[in-house]
Amino acid sequence: MKIYVNKSISGGINLKGVMPVSYVKLDEFAKELLEYIFNQNNIDYKDLINLSKCCRRFYIVCQNDHLWKNKILTRWSCKLPVTLSYRSLCEELHVVDKKLKFKISVIARKFYVPNTFAENIIEEELQDFLTEKDKKIDILICALITLKNSCELDTKYYAEKIYNHVFYKKLKQKWNDAVTNDSLLKGAVLISKWCNPNSFVSRKTIENQIDDVVSLIKNTGVNIDDISQDSSLEQVMELVQAINLIVYSKMRFQGNSDFYYDIHNSFIDLVLQRRTGIPISLGVLYIVIAKKLGLTLQGVR
């Protein structure tokens, strides 16, 4: 591959008044410049694969994992699974993408067969995918999210159906784990995810937001080091007053009395965002905050 570049500004001007130029091979460019070129949005992950096969020089440049991460984010609009190699993840997504498109064409034909149930068809066709480990399921969901935004209406329609099936199947398993582990926050996050399958609800993000509230409470100067089951009533009440000061007075969390039956009042991520909720969602938030400060509270009916 060759392009025109000016090798020397002092090379003089020929009789036609044009500065002489000469050919320079692309593989002679500095590594940083090649990375910049390969990172452009008009070069997709397939181009990057082909470039890595051109020569050893390009192969070495394409070992930069940051390049592959950018190509994935450009091609697949989803939260990326945790990985040690974005190139490997890109290859996996590519394979899953191709398999999914084929499965969608098969499922589309079967949907028109009389006396067949959509869930049974999807379960049967995706059996190989659904028996995989969590990371593989995350890759499947990532590919499905992108296909849901396809311009092809058939692909978009069936990708939506498959996504909902896979999403809720995975969520049911997590729900069973939450019951076993007795995690109040995890249960609240799962409720939000269940009711908002098309919105990204991150438990880590929610925990970080709660940790920020906890930090503000600690900064009030309240002593939390001595809080235990043997703490005196005065110590406990001092901590409770500090929690109330930050949560209710400073951050102004409150009940949504104007729109009490608004479904968003029940979702922990939106309660943190809007700072309004109903008694049960605000109670869950309060219990989780108190627990992080060493104070165990129990909900009452």
CSV table of C-alpha atoms in Angstrom, one decimal:
chain,number,residue,atom,x,y,z
A,1,MET,CA,0.0,0.0,0.0
A,2,LYS,CA,1.5,3.4,-1.0
A,3,ILE,CA,0.4,7.0,-0.6
A,4,TYR,CA,1.9,10.3,-1.7
A,5,VAL,CA,3.8,12.3,0.8
A,6,ASN,CA,6.3,15.1,0.6
A,7,LYS,CA,9.6,13.7,1.8
A,8,SER,CA,11.5,17.0,1.8
A,9,ILE,CA,10.3,20.6,1.9
A,10,SER,CA,13.8,21.7,0.7
A,11,GLY,CA,13.7,19.4,-2.3
A,12,GLY,CA,13.2,22.4,-4.7
A,13,ILE,CA,10.5,23.1,-7.3
A,14,ASN,CA,10.6,21.6,-10.8
A,15,LEU,CA,10.1,23.5,-14.1
A,16,LYS,CA,6.3,23.2,-13.8
A,17,GLY,CA,6.3,24.9,-10.4
A,18,VAL,CA,5.3,21.7,-8.5
A,19,MET,CA,7.3,20.6,-5.5
A,20,PRO,CA,8.5,17.0,-6.1
A,21,VAL,CA,6.9,14.2,-4.1
A,22,SER,CA,7.8,10.6,-3.8
A,23,TYR,CA,6.1,7.4,-2.8
A,24,VAL,CA,6.3,6.3,0.9
A,25,LYS,CA,5.0,2.9,2.0
A,26,LEU,CA,2.3,3.0,4.7
A,27,ASP,CA,4.2,0.5,6.7
A,28,GLU,CA,7.1,3.0,7.0
A,29,PHE,CA,5.0,5.3,9.1
A,30,ALA,CA,5.7,5.6,12.8
A,31,LYS,CA,3.8,3.2,15.0
A,32,GLU,CA,1.9,6.0,16.8
A,33,LEU,CA,0.7,7.4,13.4
A,34,LEU,CA,-0.4,4.0,12.2
A,35,GLU,CA,-2.4,3.5,15.4
A,36,TYR,CA,-4.0,6.9,14.9
A,37,ILE,CA,-5.0,5.9,11.3
A,38,PHE,CA,-6.3,2.5,12.3
A,39,ASN,CA,-8.3,4.0,15.1
A,40,GLN,CA,-10.5,6.1,12.7
A,41,ASN,CA,-14.2,5.3,12.7
A,42,ASN,CA,-14.3,4.5,9.0
A,43,ILE,CA,-12.0,1.5,9.6
A,44,ASP,CA,-14.1,-1.1,11.3
A,45,TYR,CA,-13.1,-4.3,13.1
A,46,LYS,CA,-13.1,-6.4,9.9
A,47,ASP,CA,-10.7,-3.9,8.3
A,48,LEU,CA,-8.5,-4.2,11.4
A,49,ILE,CA,-8.5,-8.0,11.1
A,50,ASN,CA,-7.4,-7.7,7.4
A,51,LEU,CA,-4.8,-5.1,8.2
A,52,SER,CA,-3.3,-7.4,10.9
A,53,LYS,CA,-2.8,-10.1,8.2
A,54,CYS,CA,-1.1,-7.8,5.7
A,55,CYS,CA,2.4,-7.8,7.2
A,56,ARG,CA,4.3,-8.2,10.4
A,57,ARG,CA,4.5,-4.4,10.9
A,58,PHE,CA,0.7,-4.0,10.8
A,59,TYR,CA,0.3,-7.2,12.9
A,60,ILE,CA,2.4,-5.6,15.7
A,61,VAL,CA,0.5,-2.3,15.5
A,62,CYS,CA,-2.8,-4.2,15.7
A,63,GLN,CA,-1.7,-5.8,19.0
A,64,ASN,CA,-2.8,-2.6,20.7
A,65,ASP,CA,-5.9,-3.7,22.7
A,66,HIS,CA,-7.2,-0.2,22.8
A,67,LEU,CA,-7.8,-0.3,19.1
A,68,TRP,CA,-10.0,-3.4,19.4
A,69,LYS,CA,-11.9,-1.9,22.3
A,70,ASN,CA,-12.8,1.2,20.2
A,71,LYS,CA,-13.9,-1.0,17.3
A,72,ILE,CA,-16.2,-3.0,19.6
A,73,LEU,CA,-17.7,0.2,21.0
A,74,THR,CA,-18.2,1.5,17.4
A,75,ARG,CA,-19.9,-1.8,16.2
A,76,TRP,CA,-21.7,-3.1,19.3
A,77,SER,CA,-23.7,-0.5,21.3
A,78,CYS,CA,-23.7,-2.3,24.7
A,79,LYS,CA,-21.9,-2.6,28.0
A,80,LEU,CA,-18.8,-4.7,27.4
A,81,PRO,CA,-18.3,-7.9,29.4
A,82,VAL,CA,-15.1,-8.0,31.5
A,83,THR,CA,-12.3,-9.3,29.4
A,84,LEU,CA,-8.5,-9.6,29.4
A,85,SER,CA,-8.3,-9.3,25.6
A,86,TYR,CA,-10.6,-7.0,23.6
A,87,ARG,CA,-9.3,-8.6,20.4
A,88,SER,CA,-10.6,-12.0,21.6
A,89,LEU,CA,-13.8,-10.4,22.7
A,90,CYS,CA,-14.2,-8.9,19.2
A,91,GLU,CA,-13.7,-12.2,17.6
A,92,GLU,CA,-16.3,-13.8,19.9
A,93,LEU,CA,-18.8,-11.1,19.2
A,94,HIS,CA,-18.2,-11.5,15.5
A,95,VAL,CA,-18.9,-15.3,15.6
A,96,VAL,CA,-22.0,-14.8,17.9
A,97,ASP,CA,-23.3,-12.1,15.5
A,98,LYS,CA,-23.1,-14.4,12.5
A,99,LYS,CA,-24.7,-17.3,14.4
A,100,LEU,CA,-27.5,-15.1,15.7
A,101,LYS,CA,-28.4,-13.8,12.2
A,102,PHE,CA,-28.7,-17.3,11.0
A,103,LYS,CA,-30.8,-18.3,14.1
A,104,ILE,CA,-33.1,-15.3,13.5
A,105,SER,CA,-33.8,-16.5,10.0
A,106,VAL,CA,-34.6,-20.0,11.3
A,107,ILE,CA,-36.8,-18.6,14.1
A,108,ALA,CA,-38.6,-16.3,11.7
A,109,ARG,CA,-39.7,-19.3,9.5
A,110,LYS,CA,-40.8,-21.3,12.5
A,111,PHE,CA,-42.9,-18.5,14.0
A,112,TYR,CA,-45.4,-19.0,11.1
A,113,VAL,CA,-45.9,-22.7,11.8
A,114,PRO,CA,-49.4,-23.3,13.4
A,115,ASN,CA,-49.7,-24.5,17.0
A,116,THR,CA,-46.2,-23.5,18.0
A,117,PHE,CA,-45.2,-21.3,20.9
A,118,ALA,CA,-42.7,-18.5,20.5
A,119,GLU,CA,-40.9,-19.2,23.8
A,120,ASN,CA,-40.5,-22.9,22.9
A,121,ILE,CA,-39.1,-22.0,19.5
A,122,ILE,CA,-36.5,-19.6,20.9
A,123,GLU,CA,-35.5,-22.0,23.7
A,124,GLU,CA,-35.0,-24.8,21.2
A,125,GLU,CA,-33.0,-22.7,18.7
A,126,LEU,CA,-30.8,-21.0,21.3
A,127,GLN,CA,-30.1,-24.1,23.4
A,128,ASP,CA,-26.4,-24.0,22.6
A,129,PHE,CA,-26.2,-20.3,23.7
A,130,LEU,CA,-28.3,-20.7,26.8
A,131,THR,CA,-26.1,-23.5,28.3
A,132,GLU,CA,-23.0,-21.3,28.2
A,133,LYS,CA,-21.4,-19.6,31.2
A,134,ASP,CA,-22.3,-16.0,32.3
A,135,LYS,CA,-19.6,-14.4,30.1
A,136,LYS,CA,-21.0,-16.1,27.0
A,137,ILE,CA,-24.5,-15.0,27.8
A,138,ASP,CA,-23.3,-11.4,28.3
A,139,ILE,CA,-21.7,-11.6,24.8
A,140,LEU,CA,-25.0,-12.9,23.4
A,141,ILE,CA,-26.9,-10.1,25.1
A,142,CYS,CA,-24.4,-7.6,23.7
A,143,ALA,CA,-24.9,-8.8,20.2
A,144,LEU,CA,-28.7,-8.8,20.6
A,145,ILE,CA,-28.7,-5.2,21.8
A,146,THR,CA,-27.0,-4.2,18.5
A,147,LEU,CA,-29.3,-6.3,16.4
A,148,LYS,CA,-32.3,-4.7,18.1
A,149,ASN,CA,-31.2,-1.4,16.5
A,150,SER,CA,-30.9,-3.0,13.0
A,151,CYS,CA,-32.5,-1.2,10.0
A,152,GLU,CA,-33.8,-4.5,8.8
A,153,LEU,CA,-37.3,-4.8,10.4
A,154,ASP,CA,-37.4,-8.6,10.6
A,155,THR,CA,-34.0,-8.7,12.3
A,156,LYS,CA,-35.1,-6.0,14.7
A,157,TYR,CA,-38.4,-7.7,15.6
A,158,TYR,CA,-37.0,-11.1,16.3
A,159,ALA,CA,-33.9,-9.8,18.0
A,160,GLU,CA,-36.2,-8.0,20.4
A,161,LYS,CA,-38.1,-11.2,21.2
A,162,ILE,CA,-34.9,-13.2,21.6
A,163,TYR,CA,-33.4,-10.5,23.8
A,164,ASN,CA,-36.4,-10.5,26.2
A,165,HIS,CA,-36.3,-14.3,26.4
A,166,VAL,CA,-32.5,-14.4,27.2
A,167,PHE,CA,-32.6,-11.3,29.5
A,168,TYR,CA,-35.4,-12.6,31.7
A,169,LYS,CA,-34.0,-16.1,31.8
A,170,LYS,CA,-30.7,-14.8,33.1
A,171,LEU,CA,-32.5,-12.5,35.5
A,172,LYS,CA,-34.5,-15.3,37.0
A,173,GLN,CA,-31.3,-17.1,37.9
A,174,LYS,CA,-29.9,-14.0,39.5
A,175,TRP,CA,-33.2,-13.6,41.4
A,176,ASN,CA,-32.9,-17.1,42.8
A,177,ASP,CA,-29.3,-16.3,43.9
A,178,ALA,CA,-30.5,-13.1,45.6
A,179,VAL,CA,-33.1,-15.0,47.6
A,180,THR,CA,-30.4,-17.4,48.7
A,181,ASN,CA,-27.9,-14.7,49.6
A,182,ASP,CA,-30.5,-12.5,51.3
A,183,SER,CA,-29.1,-9.3,49.7
A,184,LEU,CA,-31.6,-6.4,50.0
A,185,LEU,CA,-29.8,-4.1,47.6
A,186,LYS,CA,-29.4,-6.9,45.0
A,187,GLY,CA,-33.1,-7.6,45.2
A,188,ALA,CA,-33.9,-3.9,44.7
A,189,VAL,CA,-31.6,-3.7,41.6
A,190,LEU,CA,-33.2,-6.9,40.1
A,191,ILE,CA,-36.6,-5.3,40.4
A,192,SER,CA,-35.4,-2.3,38.5
A,193,LYS,CA,-33.8,-4.4,35.9
A,194,TRP,CA,-36.9,-6.7,35.5
A,195,CYS,CA,-39.2,-3.7,34.9
A,196,ASN,CA,-36.7,-1.9,32.6
A,197,PRO,CA,-35.2,-4.6,30.3
A,198,ASN,CA,-34.2,-1.9,27.7
A,199,SER,CA,-32.4,0.3,30.3
A,200,PHE,CA,-28.9,-0.4,31.6
A,201,VAL,CA,-29.2,-0.7,35.4
A,202,SER,CA,-25.8,-1.2,37.0
A,203,ARG,CA,-25.5,-2.4,40.6
A,204,LYS,CA,-21.9,-1.1,40.7
A,205,THR,CA,-23.1,2.4,39.7
A,206,ILE,CA,-25.9,2.3,42.4
A,207,GLU,CA,-23.4,1.1,45.0
A,208,ASN,CA,-21.0,4.0,44.1
A,209,GLN,CA,-23.9,6.5,44.5
A,210,ILE,CA,-24.8,5.0,47.9
A,211,ASP,CA,-21.1,5.1,48.9
A,212,ASP,CA,-21.1,8.8,48.1
A,213,VAL,CA,-24.0,9.3,50.5
A,214,VAL,CA,-22.2,7.3,53.2
A,215,SER,CA,-19.0,9.5,52.7
A,216,LEU,CA,-21.1,12.6,53.3
A,217,ILE,CA,-22.5,11.1,56.5
A,218,LYS,CA,-19.0,10.2,57.8
A,219,ASN,CA,-17.8,13.7,57.1
A,220,THR,CA,-20.3,15.0,59.6
A,221,GLY,CA,-17.9,13.8,62.3
A,222,VAL,CA,-20.1,11.1,63.7
A,223,ASN,CA,-18.2,8.3,65.4
A,224,ILE,CA,-19.0,5.1,63.5
A,225,ASP,CA,-16.0,3.0,64.7
A,226,ASP,CA,-17.7,2.0,68.0
A,227,ILE,CA,-21.0,1.1,66.5
A,228,SER,CA,-21.9,-2.5,67.3
A,229,GLN,CA,-24.7,-4.6,68.8
A,230,ASP,CA,-23.4,-3.5,72.2
A,231,SER,CA,-23.6,0.3,71.4
A,232,SER,CA,-25.6,2.5,73.7
A,233,LEU,CA,-28.8,4.1,72.6
A,234,GLU,CA,-27.1,7.5,72.6
A,235,GLN,CA,-24.4,6.3,70.1
A,236,VAL,CA,-27.0,4.8,67.8
A,237,MET,CA,-29.2,7.9,67.9
A,238,GLU,CA,-26.2,10.1,67.1
A,239,LEU,CA,-25.6,8.0,64.0
A,240,VAL,CA,-29.3,8.0,63.0
A,241,GLN,CA,-29.4,11.8,63.4
A,242,ALA,CA,-26.4,12.1,61.1
A,243,ILE,CA,-28.1,9.9,58.5
A,244,ASN,CA,-31.3,11.9,58.7
A,245,LEU,CA,-29.3,15.2,58.3
A,246,ILE,CA,-27.7,14.1,55.1
A,247,VAL,CA,-30.4,12.0,53.5
A,248,TYR,CA,-33.4,14.2,54.3
A,249,SER,CA,-32.1,17.7,55.1
A,250,LYS,CA,-29.1,18.0,52.8
A,251,MET,CA,-29.9,15.7,49.9
A,252,ARG,CA,-33.7,16.2,50.4
A,253,PHE,CA,-34.8,12.6,49.7
A,254,GLN,CA,-38.6,12.6,50.2
A,255,GLY,CA,-41.8,10.7,49.4
A,256,ASN,CA,-43.4,11.5,46.1
A,257,SER,CA,-46.8,12.5,47.5
A,258,ASP,CA,-47.9,14.2,44.3
A,259,PHE,CA,-47.4,11.1,42.1
A,260,TYR,CA,-47.5,8.3,44.7
A,261,TYR,CA,-48.4,5.6,42.3
A,262,ASP,CA,-45.8,6.5,39.7
A,263,ILE,CA,-44.0,3.2,39.0
A,264,HIS,CA,-40.6,4.9,38.9
A,265,ASN,CA,-40.9,5.5,42.7
A,266,SER,CA,-40.1,1.7,43.1
A,267,PHE,CA,-36.9,1.6,41.2
A,268,ILE,CA,-33.8,2.1,43.3
A,269,ASP,CA,-31.7,3.6,40.5
A,270,LEU,CA,-34.4,6.3,39.8
A,271,VAL,CA,-34.9,6.9,43.5
A,272,LEU,CA,-31.3,7.8,43.8
A,273,GLN,CA,-31.5,9.9,40.6
A,274,ARG,CA,-34.7,11.8,41.4
A,275,ARG,CA,-34.4,11.7,45.2
A,276,THR,CA,-38.1,10.8,45.5
A,277,GLY,CA,-39.8,7.5,46.2
A,278,ILE,CA,-42.3,5.6,48.3
A,279,PRO,CA,-41.9,4.3,51.9
A,280,ILE,CA,-40.6,0.9,50.8
A,281,SER,CA,-38.0,2.1,48.3
A,282,LEU,CA,-36.8,4.9,50.6
A,283,GLY,CA,-36.8,2.4,53.5
A,284,VAL,CA,-34.6,0.0,51.4
A,285,LEU,CA,-32.2,2.8,50.7
A,286,TYR,CA,-32.1,3.8,54.3
A,287,ILE,CA,-31.4,0.3,55.5
A,288,VAL,CA,-28.6,-0.2,53.0
A,289,ILE,CA,-27.0,3.1,54.0
A,290,ALA,CA,-27.2,2.3,57.7
A,291,LYS,CA,-25.7,-1.2,57.1
A,292,LYS,CA,-22.7,0.4,55.4
A,293,LEU,CA,-22.2,2.5,58.5
A,294,GLY,CA,-22.3,-0.6,60.8
A,295,LEU,CA,-25.9,-0.2,61.9
A,296,THR,CA,-28.3,-3.0,61.3
A,297,LEU,CA,-32.0,-2.0,60.8
A,298,GLN,CA,-35.1,-4.2,60.2
A,299,GLY,CA,-38.1,-3.1,58.1
A,300,VAL,CA,-41.5,-3.2,59.9
A,301,ARG,CA,-45.0,-3.5,58.4
